[in-house]
mmCIF file of C-alpha atoms in Angstrom:
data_model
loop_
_atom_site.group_PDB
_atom_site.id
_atom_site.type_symbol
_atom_site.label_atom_id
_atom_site.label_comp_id
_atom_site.label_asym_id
_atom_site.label_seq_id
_atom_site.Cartn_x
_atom_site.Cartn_y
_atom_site.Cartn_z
ATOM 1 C CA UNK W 404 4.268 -12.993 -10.027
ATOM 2 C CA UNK W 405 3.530 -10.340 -7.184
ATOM 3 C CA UNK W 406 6.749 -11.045 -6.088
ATOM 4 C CA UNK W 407 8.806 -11.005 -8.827
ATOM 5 C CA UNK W 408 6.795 -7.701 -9.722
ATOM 6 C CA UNK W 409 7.839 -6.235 -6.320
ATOM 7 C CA UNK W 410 11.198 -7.681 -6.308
ATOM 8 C CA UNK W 411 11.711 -5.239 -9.496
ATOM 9 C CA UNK W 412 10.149 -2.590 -7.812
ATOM 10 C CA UNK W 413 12.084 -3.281 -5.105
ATOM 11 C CA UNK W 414 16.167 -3.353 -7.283
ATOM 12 C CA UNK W 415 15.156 -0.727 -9.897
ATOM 13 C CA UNK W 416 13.167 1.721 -7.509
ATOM 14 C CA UNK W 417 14.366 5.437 -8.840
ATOM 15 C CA UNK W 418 16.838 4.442 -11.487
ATOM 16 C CA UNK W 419 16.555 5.388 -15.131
ATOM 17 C CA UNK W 420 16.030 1.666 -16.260
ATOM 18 C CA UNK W 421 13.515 1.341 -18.874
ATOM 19 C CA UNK W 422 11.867 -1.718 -16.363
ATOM 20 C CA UNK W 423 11.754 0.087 -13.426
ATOM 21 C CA UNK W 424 10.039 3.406 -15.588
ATOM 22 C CA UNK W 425 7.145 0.998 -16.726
ATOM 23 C CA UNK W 426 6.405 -0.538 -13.527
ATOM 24 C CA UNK W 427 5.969 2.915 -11.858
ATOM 25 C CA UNK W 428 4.006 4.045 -14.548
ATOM 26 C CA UNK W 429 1.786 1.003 -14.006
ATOM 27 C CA UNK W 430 1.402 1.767 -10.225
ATOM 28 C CA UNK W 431 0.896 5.691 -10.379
ATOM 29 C CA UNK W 432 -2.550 4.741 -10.967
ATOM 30 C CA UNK W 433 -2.762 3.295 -7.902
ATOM 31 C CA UNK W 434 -0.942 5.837 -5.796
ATOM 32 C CA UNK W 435 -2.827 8.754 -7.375
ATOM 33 C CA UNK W 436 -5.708 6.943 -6.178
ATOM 34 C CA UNK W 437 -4.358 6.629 -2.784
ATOM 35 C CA UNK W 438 -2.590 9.997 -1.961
ATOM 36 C CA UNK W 439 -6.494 11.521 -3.111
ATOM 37 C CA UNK W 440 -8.177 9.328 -0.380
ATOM 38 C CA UNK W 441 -5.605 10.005 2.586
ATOM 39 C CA UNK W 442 -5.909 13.977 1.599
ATOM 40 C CA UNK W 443 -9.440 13.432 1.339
ATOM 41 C CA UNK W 444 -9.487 10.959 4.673
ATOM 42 C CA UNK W 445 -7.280 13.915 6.675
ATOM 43 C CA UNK W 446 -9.427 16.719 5.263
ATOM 44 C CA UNK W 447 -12.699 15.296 7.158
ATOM 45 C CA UNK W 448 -10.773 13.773 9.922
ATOM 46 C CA UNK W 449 -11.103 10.478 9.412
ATOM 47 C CA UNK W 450 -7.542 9.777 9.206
ATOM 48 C CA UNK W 451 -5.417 11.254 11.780
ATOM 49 C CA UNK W 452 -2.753 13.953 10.790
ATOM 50 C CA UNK W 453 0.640 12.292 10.334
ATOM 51 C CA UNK W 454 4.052 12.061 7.798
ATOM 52 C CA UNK W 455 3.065 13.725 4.407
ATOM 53 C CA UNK W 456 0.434 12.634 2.504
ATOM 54 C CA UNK W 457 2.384 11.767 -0.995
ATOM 55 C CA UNK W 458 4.938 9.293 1.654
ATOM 56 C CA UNK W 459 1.686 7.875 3.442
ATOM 57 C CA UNK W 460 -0.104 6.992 0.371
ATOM 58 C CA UNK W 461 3.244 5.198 -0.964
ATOM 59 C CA UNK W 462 3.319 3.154 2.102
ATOM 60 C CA UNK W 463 -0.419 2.077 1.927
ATOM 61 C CA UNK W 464 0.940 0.929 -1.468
ATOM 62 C CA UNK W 465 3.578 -0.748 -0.579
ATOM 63 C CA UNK W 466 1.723 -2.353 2.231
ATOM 64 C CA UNK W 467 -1.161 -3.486 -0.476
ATOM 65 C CA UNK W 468 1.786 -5.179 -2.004
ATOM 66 C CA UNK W 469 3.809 -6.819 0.385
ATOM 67 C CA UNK W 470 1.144 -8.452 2.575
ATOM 68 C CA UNK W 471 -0.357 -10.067 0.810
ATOM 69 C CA UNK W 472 2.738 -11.607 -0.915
ATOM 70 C CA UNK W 473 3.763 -12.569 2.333
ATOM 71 C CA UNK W 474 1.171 -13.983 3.796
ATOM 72 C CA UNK W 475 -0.538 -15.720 0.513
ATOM 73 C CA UNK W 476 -2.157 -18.653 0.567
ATOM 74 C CA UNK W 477 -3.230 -18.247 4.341
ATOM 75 C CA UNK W 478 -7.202 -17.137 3.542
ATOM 76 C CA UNK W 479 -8.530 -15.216 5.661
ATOM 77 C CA UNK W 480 -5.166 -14.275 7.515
ATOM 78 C CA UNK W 481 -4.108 -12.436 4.527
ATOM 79 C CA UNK W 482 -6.752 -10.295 3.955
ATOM 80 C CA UNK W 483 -7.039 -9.555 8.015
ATOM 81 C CA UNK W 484 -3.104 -8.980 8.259
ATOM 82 C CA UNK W 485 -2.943 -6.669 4.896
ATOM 83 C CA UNK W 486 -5.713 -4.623 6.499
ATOM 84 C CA UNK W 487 -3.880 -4.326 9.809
ATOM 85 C CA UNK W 488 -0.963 -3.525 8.045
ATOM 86 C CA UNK W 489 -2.805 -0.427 6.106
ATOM 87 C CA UNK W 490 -4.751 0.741 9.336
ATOM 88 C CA UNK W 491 -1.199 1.146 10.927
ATOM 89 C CA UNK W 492 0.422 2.881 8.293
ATOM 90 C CA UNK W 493 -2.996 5.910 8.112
ATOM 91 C CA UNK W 494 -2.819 5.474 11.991
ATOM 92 C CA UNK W 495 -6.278 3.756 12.263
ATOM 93 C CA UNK W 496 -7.037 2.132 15.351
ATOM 94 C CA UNK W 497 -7.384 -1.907 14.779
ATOM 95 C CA UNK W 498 -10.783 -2.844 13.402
ATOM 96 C CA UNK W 499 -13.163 -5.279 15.304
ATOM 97 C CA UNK W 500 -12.264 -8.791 14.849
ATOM 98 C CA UNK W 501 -14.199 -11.093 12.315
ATOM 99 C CA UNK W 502 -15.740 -14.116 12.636
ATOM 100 C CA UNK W 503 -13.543 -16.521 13.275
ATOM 101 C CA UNK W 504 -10.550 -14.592 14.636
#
């Protein structure tokens, strides 16, 4: 389902297509959210300066998206590789490993 949903995303991205208007309006939630905690995260310096907050916070989302899509079914990898991907996108150095890593 993820990625059909992205797939969508993906073909009807900034058309006027009733599909493609309903699955952004399902994700602004989620990028609101996200471009708020990157401002927030930049404002106190826990994220580093870097491209502009609205793009960053879309790329966190689309990392949140396609990560896990890629790499599902391949516990705990996916969770360890979708935060990697995230960290690189703010500019985070890596975290320290888990157990088991």
């Amino acid at each position: 389902m993820a990625a059909e949903l992205r797939s969508l995303r993906v073909e009807l991205a900034g058309r006027d297509h009733p599909v493609g208007q309903a699955i952004d309006e399902a994700v602004a939630p989620l990028l609101t959210a996200c471009v708020r905690l990157v401002h927030g995260g930049r404002r106190r310096g826990s994220i580093p300066p870097g491209p502009p907050v609205r793009e960053t916070a879309a790329a966190v989302v689309a990392a949140l998206e396609a990560v896990p899509i890629a790499a599902a079914g391949r516990a705990p990898h996916d969770v360890t590789l979708t935060e990697r991907a995230v960290r690189g996108v703010l500019g985070l150095p890596s975290a320290a490993p888990r157990s088991g890593e």
